[in-house]
PDB file of C-alpha atoms and ligand atoms in Angstrom:
ATOM      1  CA  MET H  28      20.117  25.671  32.126  1.00  0.00           C
ATOM      2  CA  PRO H  29      19.660  22.250  33.821  1.00  0.00           C
ATOM      3  CA  ARG H  30      18.058  19.712  31.546  1.00  0.00           C
ATOM      4  CA  GLY H  31      15.982  16.637  32.312  1.00  0.00           C
ATOM      5  CA  ASN H  32      17.285  13.105  31.983  1.00  0.00           C
ATOM      6  CA  PHE H  33      16.700  10.865  28.987  1.00  0.00           C
ATOM      7  CA  ILE H  34      15.970   7.205  29.798  1.00  0.00           C
ATOM      8  CA  THR H  35      15.516   4.525  27.153  1.00  0.00           C
ATOM      9  CA  LEU H  36      13.989   1.058  27.432  1.00  0.00           C
ATOM     10  CA  GLU H  37      15.364  -1.537  25.042  1.00  0.00           C
ATOM     11  CA  GLY H  38      14.956  -5.237  24.392  1.00  0.00           C
ATOM     12  CA  GLY H  39      13.420  -7.793  22.095  1.00  0.00           C
ATOM     13  CA  GLU H  40       9.870  -8.576  21.208  1.00  0.00           C
ATOM     14  CA  GLY H  41       7.449  -8.780  24.156  1.00  0.00           C
ATOM     15  CA  ALA H  42      10.156  -7.967  26.730  1.00  0.00           C
ATOM     16  CA  GLY H  43       7.707  -5.757  28.632  1.00  0.00           C
ATOM     17  CA  LYS H  44       9.032  -2.323  27.659  1.00  0.00           C
ATOM     18  CA  THR H  45       5.611  -0.726  27.239  1.00  0.00           C
ATOM     19  CA  THR H  46       4.416  -2.163  30.566  1.00  0.00           C
ATOM     20  CA  GLN H  47       7.532  -0.970  32.389  1.00  0.00           C
ATOM     21  CA  LEU H  48       7.520   2.453  30.760  1.00  0.00           C
ATOM     22  CA  SER H  49       4.042   3.078  32.110  1.00  0.00           C
ATOM     23  CA  LEU H  50       4.987   1.871  35.637  1.00  0.00           C
ATOM     24  CA  LEU H  51       8.140   4.003  35.618  1.00  0.00           C
ATOM     25  CA  CYS H  52       6.300   7.167  34.526  1.00  0.00           C
ATOM     26  CA  ASP H  53       3.706   6.562  37.288  1.00  0.00           C
ATOM     27  CA  ALA H  54       6.539   6.234  39.797  1.00  0.00           C
ATOM     28  CA  PHE H  55       8.036   9.532  38.621  1.00  0.00           C
ATOM     29  CA  ALA H  56       4.646  11.256  38.907  1.00  0.00           C
ATOM     30  CA  LYS H  57       4.360  10.060  42.535  1.00  0.00           C
ATOM     31  CA  VAL H  58       7.591  11.837  43.482  1.00  0.00           C
ATOM     32  CA  GLY H  59       6.713  14.972  41.512  1.00  0.00           C
ATOM     33  CA  VAL H  60       9.066  14.477  38.549  1.00  0.00           C
ATOM     34  CA  GLU H  61       7.516  15.421  35.187  1.00  0.00           C
ATOM     35  CA  ALA H  62       8.236  12.477  32.881  1.00  0.00           C
ATOM     36  CA  LEU H  63       7.175  12.315  29.262  1.00  0.00           C
ATOM     37  CA  ALA H  64       6.460   8.828  27.890  1.00  0.00           C
ATOM     38  CA  THR H  65       7.316   8.386  24.240  1.00  0.00           C
ATOM     39  CA  ARG H  66       8.353   5.686  21.765  1.00  0.00           C
ATOM     40  CA  GLU H  67      10.338   4.830  18.666  1.00  0.00           C
ATOM     41  CA  PRO H  68       9.756   4.523  15.861  1.00  0.00           C
ATOM     42  CA  GLY H  69       7.287   7.356  16.440  1.00  0.00           C
ATOM     43  CA  GLY H  70       6.783   9.910  19.185  1.00  0.00           C
ATOM     44  CA  ALA H  71       6.128  12.846  16.828  1.00  0.00           C
ATOM     45  CA  LYS H  72       3.683  13.397  13.973  1.00  0.00           C
ATOM     46  CA  GLY H  73       6.101  12.763  11.101  1.00  0.00           C
ATOM     47  CA  ALA H  74       7.857   9.958  12.949  1.00  0.00           C
ATOM     48  CA  GLU H  75       4.534   8.175  13.508  1.00  0.00           C
ATOM     49  CA  GLN H  76       3.888   8.376   9.758  1.00  0.00           C
ATOM     50  CA  ILE H  77       7.276   6.757   9.118  1.00  0.00           C
ATOM     51  CA  ARG H  78       6.439   4.119  11.785  1.00  0.00           C
ATOM     52  CA  ALA H  79       3.385   3.065   9.781  1.00  0.00           C
ATOM     53  CA  LEU H  80       5.691   2.357   6.824  1.00  0.00           C
ATOM     54  CA  LEU H  81       8.037   0.299   8.999  1.00  0.00           C
ATOM     55  CA  VAL H  82       5.717  -1.944  10.988  1.00  0.00           C
ATOM     56  CA  SER H  83       3.327  -3.047   8.248  1.00  0.00           C
ATOM     57  CA  GLY H  84       3.600  -4.991   5.008  1.00  0.00           C
ATOM     58  CA  ALA H  85       5.835  -7.813   3.858  1.00  0.00           C
ATOM     59  CA  VAL H  86       8.868  -8.740   5.961  1.00  0.00           C
ATOM     60  CA  ALA H  87      11.198  -8.140   2.988  1.00  0.00           C
ATOM     61  CA  ARG H  88       9.566  -4.804   2.125  1.00  0.00           C
ATOM     62  CA  TRP H  89      12.735  -2.765   2.843  1.00  0.00           C
ATOM     63  CA  ASP H  90      16.341  -3.649   2.330  1.00  0.00           C
ATOM     64  CA  PRO H  91      18.148  -3.391   5.701  1.00  0.00           C
ATOM     65  CA  LEU H  92      20.008  -0.130   4.962  1.00  0.00           C
ATOM     66  CA  THR H  93      16.834   1.561   3.721  1.00  0.00           C
ATOM     67  CA  GLU H  94      15.162   0.404   6.915  1.00  0.00           C
ATOM     68  CA  ALA H  95      17.966   1.911   9.015  1.00  0.00           C
ATOM     69  CA  LEU H  96      17.659   5.211   7.124  1.00  0.00           C
ATOM     70  CA  LEU H  97      13.907   5.285   7.803  1.00  0.00           C
ATOM     71  CA  HIS H  98      14.512   4.673  11.515  1.00  0.00           C
ATOM     72  CA  PHE H  99      17.059   7.496  11.650  1.00  0.00           C
ATOM     73  CA  ALA H 100      14.712   9.852   9.770  1.00  0.00           C
ATOM     74  CA  ALA H 101      11.954   9.052  12.281  1.00  0.00           C
ATOM     75  CA  ARG H 102      14.452   9.443  15.169  1.00  0.00           C
ATOM     76  CA  ARG H 103      15.574  12.879  14.009  1.00  0.00           C
ATOM     77  CA  ASP H 104      11.950  14.071  13.822  1.00  0.00           C
ATOM     78  CA  HIS H 105      11.258  12.577  17.277  1.00  0.00           C
ATOM     79  CA  LEU H 106      14.273  14.346  18.793  1.00  0.00           C
ATOM     80  CA  VAL H 107      13.603  17.718  17.176  1.00  0.00           C
ATOM     81  CA  GLN H 108       9.849  17.790  17.781  1.00  0.00           C
ATOM     82  CA  THR H 109       9.491  15.976  21.094  1.00  0.00           C
ATOM     83  CA  VAL H 110      12.561  14.873  23.043  1.00  0.00           C
ATOM     84  CA  TRP H 111      14.865  17.889  22.918  1.00  0.00           C
ATOM     85  CA  PRO H 112      12.134  20.479  23.687  1.00  0.00           C
ATOM     86  CA  ALA H 113      10.924  18.421  26.677  1.00  0.00           C
ATOM     87  CA  LEU H 114      14.455  17.982  28.076  1.00  0.00           C
ATOM     88  CA  ALA H 115      15.155  21.689  27.571  1.00  0.00           C
ATOM     89  CA  ARG H 116      12.182  22.675  29.706  1.00  0.00           C
ATOM     90  CA  GLY H 117      13.474  20.373  32.466  1.00  0.00           C
ATOM     91  CA  ALA H 118      11.145  17.383  31.972  1.00  0.00           C
ATOM     92  CA  TRP H 119      12.476  13.820  31.999  1.00  0.00           C
ATOM     93  CA  VAL H 120      11.832  11.740  28.909  1.00  0.00           C
ATOM     94  CA  VAL H 121      11.349   7.957  28.906  1.00  0.00           C
ATOM     95  CA  SER H 122      11.404   6.345  25.467  1.00  0.00           C
ATOM     96  CA  ASP H 123      10.224   2.867  24.486  1.00  0.00           C
ATOM     97  CA  ARG H 124      13.235   2.093  22.227  1.00  0.00           C
ATOM     98  CA  PHE H 125      15.897   4.413  20.773  1.00  0.00           C
ATOM     99  CA  ALA H 126      19.084   4.015  18.719  1.00  0.00           C
ATOM    100  CA  ASP H 127      20.236   0.751  20.358  1.00  0.00           C
ATOM    101  CA  SER H 128      17.264  -0.836  18.590  1.00  0.00           C
ATOM    102  CA  THR H 129      18.730   0.197  15.223  1.00  0.00           C
ATOM    103  CA  LEU H 130      22.101  -1.321  16.092  1.00  0.00           C
ATOM    104  CA  ALA H 131      20.420  -4.492  17.417  1.00  0.00           C
ATOM    105  CA  TYR H 132      17.768  -5.003  14.706  1.00  0.00           C
ATOM    106  CA  GLN H 133      19.352  -3.529  11.571  1.00  0.00           C
ATOM    107  CA  GLY H 134      22.983  -4.122  12.665  1.00  0.00           C
ATOM    108  CA  TYR H 135      23.215  -7.390  14.621  1.00  0.00           C
ATOM    109  CA  GLY H 136      19.899  -8.704  13.275  1.00  0.00           C
ATOM    110  CA  GLN H 137      19.882  -7.689   9.609  1.00  0.00           C
ATOM    111  CA  GLY H 138      23.588  -7.267   8.890  1.00  0.00           C
ATOM    112  CA  VAL H 139      23.963  -3.523   8.275  1.00  0.00           C
ATOM    113  CA  ASP H 140      27.587  -2.479   8.820  1.00  0.00           C
ATOM    114  CA  HIS H 141      28.000  -1.140  12.363  1.00  0.00           C
ATOM    115  CA  ALA H 142      30.337   1.653  11.249  1.00  0.00           C
ATOM    116  CA  ASP H 143      27.684   2.851   8.766  1.00  0.00           C
ATOM    117  CA  LEU H 144      25.130   2.931  11.586  1.00  0.00           C
ATOM    118  CA  GLU H 145      27.554   4.917  13.760  1.00  0.00           C
ATOM    119  CA  ARG H 146      27.981   7.452  10.931  1.00  0.00           C
ATOM    120  CA  LEU H 147      24.205   7.771  10.556  1.00  0.00           C
ATOM    121  CA  TYR H 148      23.954   8.276  14.323  1.00  0.00           C
ATOM    122  CA  GLN H 149      26.483  11.127  14.184  1.00  0.00           C
ATOM    123  CA  VAL H 150      24.567  12.838  11.375  1.00  0.00           C
ATOM    124  CA  ALA H 151      21.057  12.449  12.821  1.00  0.00           C
ATOM    125  CA  VAL H 152      21.710  12.552  16.567  1.00  0.00           C
ATOM    126  CA  GLY H 153      25.204  14.017  17.033  1.00  0.00           C
ATOM    127  CA  ASP H 154      26.766  13.816  20.511  1.00  0.00           C
ATOM    128  CA  PHE H 155      23.445  13.411  22.292  1.00  0.00           C
ATOM    129  CA  ALA H 156      22.864  10.043  24.046  1.00  0.00           C
ATOM    130  CA  PRO H 157      20.582   8.575  26.717  1.00  0.00           C
ATOM    131  CA  ASP H 158      21.574   9.166  30.347  1.00  0.00           C
ATOM    132  CA  LEU H 159      20.416   5.649  31.195  1.00  0.00           C
ATOM    133  CA  THR H 160      19.402   2.657  29.075  1.00  0.00           C
ATOM    134  CA  LEU H 161      17.500  -0.243  30.622  1.00  0.00           C
ATOM    135  CA  VAL H 162      17.948  -3.404  28.540  1.00  0.00           C
ATOM    136  CA  LEU H 163      15.076  -5.787  29.310  1.00  0.00           C
ATOM    137  CA  ASP H 164      16.368  -9.284  28.657  1.00  0.00           C
ATOM    138  CA  LEU H 165      14.456 -12.535  28.416  1.00  0.00           C
ATOM    139  CA  PRO H 166      14.588 -15.722  26.309  1.00  0.00           C
ATOM    140  CA  VAL H 167      13.303 -15.230  22.769  1.00  0.00           C
ATOM    141  CA  GLU H 168      10.629 -17.941  23.124  1.00  0.00           C
ATOM    142  CA  SER H 169       9.097 -16.226  26.168  1.00  0.00           C
ATOM    143  CA  GLY H 170       9.043 -12.804  24.520  1.00  0.00           C
ATOM    144  CA  LEU H 171       7.434 -14.132  21.338  1.00  0.00           C
ATOM    145  CA  ALA H 172       4.841 -16.063  23.373  1.00  0.00           C
ATOM    146  CA  ARG H 173       3.952 -12.925  25.326  1.00  0.00           C
ATOM    147  CA  ALA H 174       3.682 -10.857  22.141  1.00  0.00           C
ATOM    148  CA  LYS H 175       1.462 -13.541  20.557  1.00  0.00           C
ATOM    149  CA  ASP H 176      -0.910 -13.467  23.525  1.00  0.00           C
ATOM    150  CA  ARG H 177      -1.760  -9.840  22.897  1.00  0.00           C
ATOM    151  CA  ALA H 178      -4.955  -9.097  21.020  1.00  0.00           C
ATOM    152  CA  GLU H 179      -3.317  -6.787  18.419  1.00  0.00           C
ATOM    153  CA  SER H 180      -2.339  -8.131  15.012  1.00  0.00           C
ATOM    154  CA  SER H 181       1.335  -9.028  14.615  1.00  0.00           C
ATOM    155  CA  SER H 182       3.715  -6.428  13.224  1.00  0.00           C
ATOM    156  CA  ARG H 183       6.228  -6.918  10.410  1.00  0.00           C
ATOM    157  CA  TYR H 184       8.950  -7.421  13.020  1.00  0.00           C
ATOM    158  CA  GLU H 185       7.092 -10.131  14.912  1.00  0.00           C
ATOM    159  CA  ARG H 186       6.947 -12.134  11.687  1.00  0.00           C
ATOM    160  CA  MET H 187      10.752 -12.191  11.303  1.00  0.00           C
ATOM    161  CA  ASP H 188      12.351 -15.606  11.888  1.00  0.00           C
ATOM    162  CA  LYS H 189      13.473 -16.882  15.277  1.00  0.00           C
ATOM    163  CA  ALA H 190      17.179 -16.799  14.338  1.00  0.00           C
ATOM    164  CA  MET H 191      16.845 -13.051  13.752  1.00  0.00           C
ATOM    165  CA  HIS H 192      15.293 -12.623  17.223  1.00  0.00           C
ATOM    166  CA  GLU H 193      18.195 -14.610  18.754  1.00  0.00           C
ATOM    167  CA  ARG H 194      20.741 -12.392  16.983  1.00  0.00           C
ATOM    168  CA  LEU H 195      19.134  -9.256  18.244  1.00  0.00           C
ATOM    169  CA  ARG H 196      18.936 -10.542  21.831  1.00  0.00           C
ATOM    170  CA  GLN H 197      22.705 -11.173  21.686  1.00  0.00           C
ATOM    171  CA  GLY H 198      23.094  -7.760  20.046  1.00  0.00           C
ATOM    172  CA  PHE H 199      21.400  -5.952  22.941  1.00  0.00           C
ATOM    173  CA  LEU H 200      23.563  -7.853  25.451  1.00  0.00           C
ATOM    174  CA  ALA H 201      26.713  -6.965  23.491  1.00  0.00           C
ATOM    175  CA  ILE H 202      25.728  -3.279  23.431  1.00  0.00           C
ATOM    176  CA  ALA H 203      25.161  -3.319  27.200  1.00  0.00           C
ATOM    177  CA  GLN H 204      28.503  -5.024  27.780  1.00  0.00           C
ATOM    178  CA  LYS H 205      30.330  -2.427  25.673  1.00  0.00           C
ATOM    179  CA  GLN H 206      28.653   0.537  27.392  1.00  0.00           C
ATOM    180  CA  PRO H 207      28.285  -0.405  31.069  1.00  0.00           C
ATOM    181  CA  ARG H 208      28.182   3.220  32.284  1.00  0.00           C
ATOM    182  CA  ARG H 209      25.029   3.910  30.254  1.00  0.00           C
ATOM    183  CA  CYS H 210      23.327   0.490  30.201  1.00  0.00           C
ATOM    184  CA  VAL H 211      21.842  -1.779  32.862  1.00  0.00           C
ATOM    185  CA  VAL H 212      20.583  -5.259  31.927  1.00  0.00           C
ATOM    186  CA  ILE H 213      17.338  -6.137  33.709  1.00  0.00           C
ATOM    187  CA  ASP H 214      16.028  -9.726  33.986  1.00  0.00           C
ATOM    188  CA  ALA H 215      12.645  -9.303  32.286  1.00  0.00           C
ATOM    189  CA  SER H 216      11.491 -12.895  32.804  1.00  0.00           C
ATOM    190  CA  ALA H 217      10.334 -12.091  36.351  1.00  0.00           C
ATOM    191  CA  PRO H 218       6.775 -10.892  37.142  1.00  0.00           C
ATOM    192  CA  ALA H 219       6.107  -7.259  36.153  1.00  0.00           C
ATOM    193  CA  ASP H 220       6.262  -5.875  39.718  1.00  0.00           C
ATOM    194  CA  VAL H 221       9.659  -7.534  40.314  1.00  0.00           C
ATOM    195  CA  VAL H 222      10.992  -6.098  37.051  1.00  0.00           C
ATOM    196  CA  HIS H 223       9.651  -2.684  38.050  1.00  0.00           C
ATOM    197  CA  ALA H 224      11.447  -2.868  41.415  1.00  0.00           C
ATOM    198  CA  ALA H 225      14.737  -3.659  39.625  1.00  0.00           C
ATOM    199  CA  ILE H 226      14.180  -0.687  37.333  1.00  0.00           C
ATOM    200  CA  ARG H 227      13.473   1.633  40.259  1.00  0.00           C
ATOM    201  CA  ARG H 228      16.723   0.493  41.868  1.00  0.00           C
ATOM    202  CA  ALA H 229      18.696   1.120  38.664  1.00  0.00           C
ATOM    203  CA  VAL H 230      17.188   4.599  38.212  1.00  0.00           C
ATOM    204  CA  SER H 231      17.920   5.467  41.800  1.00  0.00           C
ATOM    205  CA  GLU H 232      21.523   4.183  41.708  1.00  0.00           C
ATOM    206  CA  ARG H 233      22.428   5.671  38.330  1.00  0.00           C
ATOM    207  CA  LEU H 234      20.477   8.945  38.317  1.00  0.00           C
ATOM    208  CA  GLY H 235      20.101   9.668  42.032  1.00  0.00           C
ATOM    209  CA  VAL H 236      16.324   9.964  42.215  1.00  0.00           C
ATOM    210  CA  ALA H 237      14.600   7.852  44.878  1.00  0.00           C
ATOM    211  CA  LEU H 238      11.340   6.319  43.662  1.00  0.00           C
ATOM    212  CA  ASP H 239       8.651   5.004  46.053  1.00  0.00           C
ATOM    213  CA  GLY H 240       8.040   1.247  46.201  1.00  0.00           C
TER     214      GLY H 240
HETATM  215  N1  Z5A S 314      12.736  -1.258  15.419  1.00  0.00           N
HETATM  216  C1  Z5A S 314      13.821  -1.434  14.598  1.00  0.00           C
HETATM  217  O1  Z5A S 314      13.928  -2.424  13.882  1.00  0.00           O
HETATM  218  N2  Z5A S 314      14.794  -0.480  14.577  1.00  0.00           N
HETATM  219  C2  Z5A S 314      14.729   0.638  15.339  1.00  0.00           C
HETATM  220  O2  Z5A S 314      15.615   1.495  15.272  1.00  0.00           O
HETATM  221  C3  Z5A S 314      13.570   0.788  16.205  1.00  0.00           C
HETATM  222  C4  Z5A S 314      12.611  -0.187  16.205  1.00  0.00           C
HETATM  223  C5  Z5A S 314      13.458   2.002  17.069  1.00  0.00           C
HETATM  224  C6  Z5A S 314       8.560  -1.535  16.824  1.00  0.00           C
HETATM  225  O3  Z5A S 314       7.567  -2.252  17.330  1.00  0.00           O
HETATM  226  C7  Z5A S 314       9.452  -2.432  16.027  1.00  0.00           C
HETATM  227  O4  Z5A S 314      10.424  -1.621  15.389  1.00  0.00           O
HETATM  228  C8  Z5A S 314      10.234  -3.333  16.947  1.00  0.00           C
HETATM  229  C9  Z5A S 314      11.687  -3.153  16.568  1.00  0.00           C
HETATM  230  C10 Z5A S 314      11.666  -2.281  15.403  1.00  0.00           C
HETATM  231  N3  Z5A S 314       9.996  -4.686  16.752  1.00  0.00           N
HETATM  232  N4  Z5A S 314       9.046  -5.308  17.050  1.00  0.00           N
HETATM  233  N5  Z5A S 314       8.200  -5.973  17.197  1.00  0.00           N
HETATM  234  P1  Z5A S 314       6.948  -2.015  18.746  1.00  0.00           P
HETATM  235  O5  Z5A S 314       7.696  -0.977  19.493  1.00  0.00           O
HETATM  236  O6  Z5A S 314       5.534  -1.797  18.542  1.00  0.00           O
HETATM  237  O7  Z5A S 314       7.180  -3.507  19.279  1.00  0.00           O
HETATM  238  P2  Z5A S 314       7.971  -3.944  20.539  1.00  0.00           P
HETATM  239  O8  Z5A S 314       8.966  -2.915  20.917  1.00  0.00           O
HETATM  240  O9  Z5A S 314       8.500  -5.289  20.363  1.00  0.00           O
HETATM  241  O10 Z5A S 314       6.879  -3.898  21.627  1.00  0.00           O
HETATM  242  P3  Z5A S 314       5.953  -5.008  22.133  1.00  0.00           P
HETATM  243  O11 Z5A S 314       5.903  -6.181  21.271  1.00  0.00           O
HETATM  244  O12 Z5A S 314       4.681  -4.300  22.408  1.00  0.00           O
HETATM  245  O13 Z5A S 314       6.658  -5.512  23.431  1.00  0.00           O
HETATM  246  P4  Z5A S 314       6.964  -4.772  24.772  1.00  0.00           P
HETATM  247  O14 Z5A S 314       6.537  -3.344  24.763  1.00  0.00           O
HETATM  248  O15 Z5A S 314       8.362  -5.040  25.086  1.00  0.00           O
HETATM  249  O16 Z5A S 314       6.059  -5.585  25.805  1.00  0.00           O
HETATM  250  P5  Z5A S 314       4.627  -5.214  26.492  1.00  0.00           P
HETATM  251  O17 Z5A S 314       3.663  -4.720  25.451  1.00  0.00           O
HETATM  252  O18 Z5A S 314       4.827  -4.421  27.696  1.00  0.00           O
HETATM  253  O19 Z5A S 314       4.243  -6.678  26.967  1.00  0.00           O
HETATM  254  C11 Z5A S 314       3.911  -7.688  26.038  1.00  0.00           C
HETATM  255  C12 Z5A S 314       2.890  -8.657  26.699  1.00  0.00           C
HETATM  256  O20 Z5A S 314       3.524  -9.302  27.798  1.00  0.00           O
HETATM  257  C13 Z5A S 314       1.658  -7.950  27.267  1.00  0.00           C
HETATM  258  O21 Z5A S 314       0.550  -8.795  27.139  1.00  0.00           O
HETATM  259  C14 Z5A S 314       2.015  -7.771  28.739  1.00  0.00           C
HETATM  260  O22 Z5A S 314       0.875  -7.726  29.560  1.00  0.00           O
HETATM  261  C15 Z5A S 314       2.834  -9.002  29.009  1.00  0.00           C
HETATM  262  N6  Z5A S 314       3.881  -8.778  30.012  1.00  0.00           N
HETATM  263  C16 Z5A S 314       4.637  -7.657  30.195  1.00  0.00           C
HETATM  264  N7  Z5A S 314       5.502  -7.819  31.211  1.00  0.00           N
HETATM  265  C17 Z5A S 314       5.311  -9.085  31.666  1.00  0.00           C
HETATM  266  C18 Z5A S 314       5.926  -9.853  32.704  1.00  0.00           C
HETATM  267  N8  Z5A S 314       6.921  -9.346  33.450  1.00  0.00           N
HETATM  268  N9  Z5A S 314       5.509 -11.111  32.888  1.00  0.00           N
HETATM  269  C19 Z5A S 314       4.537 -11.643  32.120  1.00  0.00           C
HETATM  270  N10 Z5A S 314       3.891 -10.964  31.128  1.00  0.00           N
HETATM  271  C20 Z5A S 314       4.289  -9.693  30.904  1.00  0.00           C
END
């Protein structure tokens, strides 16, 4: 049975993932492609409960490996309850973050051994992987300034130090460089409509679906 495509949006704080996810799903709707918008951590009932544990409280609340385990527990629930059923019925799924965020934040950012994270990936996710990953890249200062401008209160992650945010930016770029067939780096410092046009081009080139301008 043909299955839908799985697209993930990755990047640091305030990169514009949520904004671009919404624009991309609208663009899919216009050409008649059913696209489910979802997010990590979260995207299913249990996973959202785990999210609440991850984004609130003191920065040092979890040791990095515990934090990675929580993200993989949430991810497994998200896949089983939401992502895999949607793909199986032929819908496309667009997720605001996925496993590259664990490698960037808990691996490059917080020092969890990358081989341990790969083993956890095999256990929780297996051979499944995104068809396309869009890495939204912009300088750390700009992303943090954008995130600060929002009305919502800051999350645990936003309160982590700037050096951590620099490490994870470099982490995302390293991931994209190692997996060029799956990942496309998008300059996220441009205005939102310019970023959206670059995303439409990447989706069209990599997955063969033409999206209206
Ligand atoms: N995390 C982890 O550690 N390990 C994992 O495995 C996973 C996640 C899956 C989840 O928080 C946290 O979990 C996350 C990593 C960690 N860290 N943080 N923080 P989240 O998903 O709620 O937070 P986020 O991913 O960083 O989202 P965000 O802060 O909401 O940023 P965003 O979605 O990338 O950006 P946005 O909301 O679309 O835009 C931010 C603001 O900028 C907003 O006011 C926009 O109107 C504005 N904006 C957007 N685009 C533009 C452009 N192009 N120009 C100017 N202004 C713009």
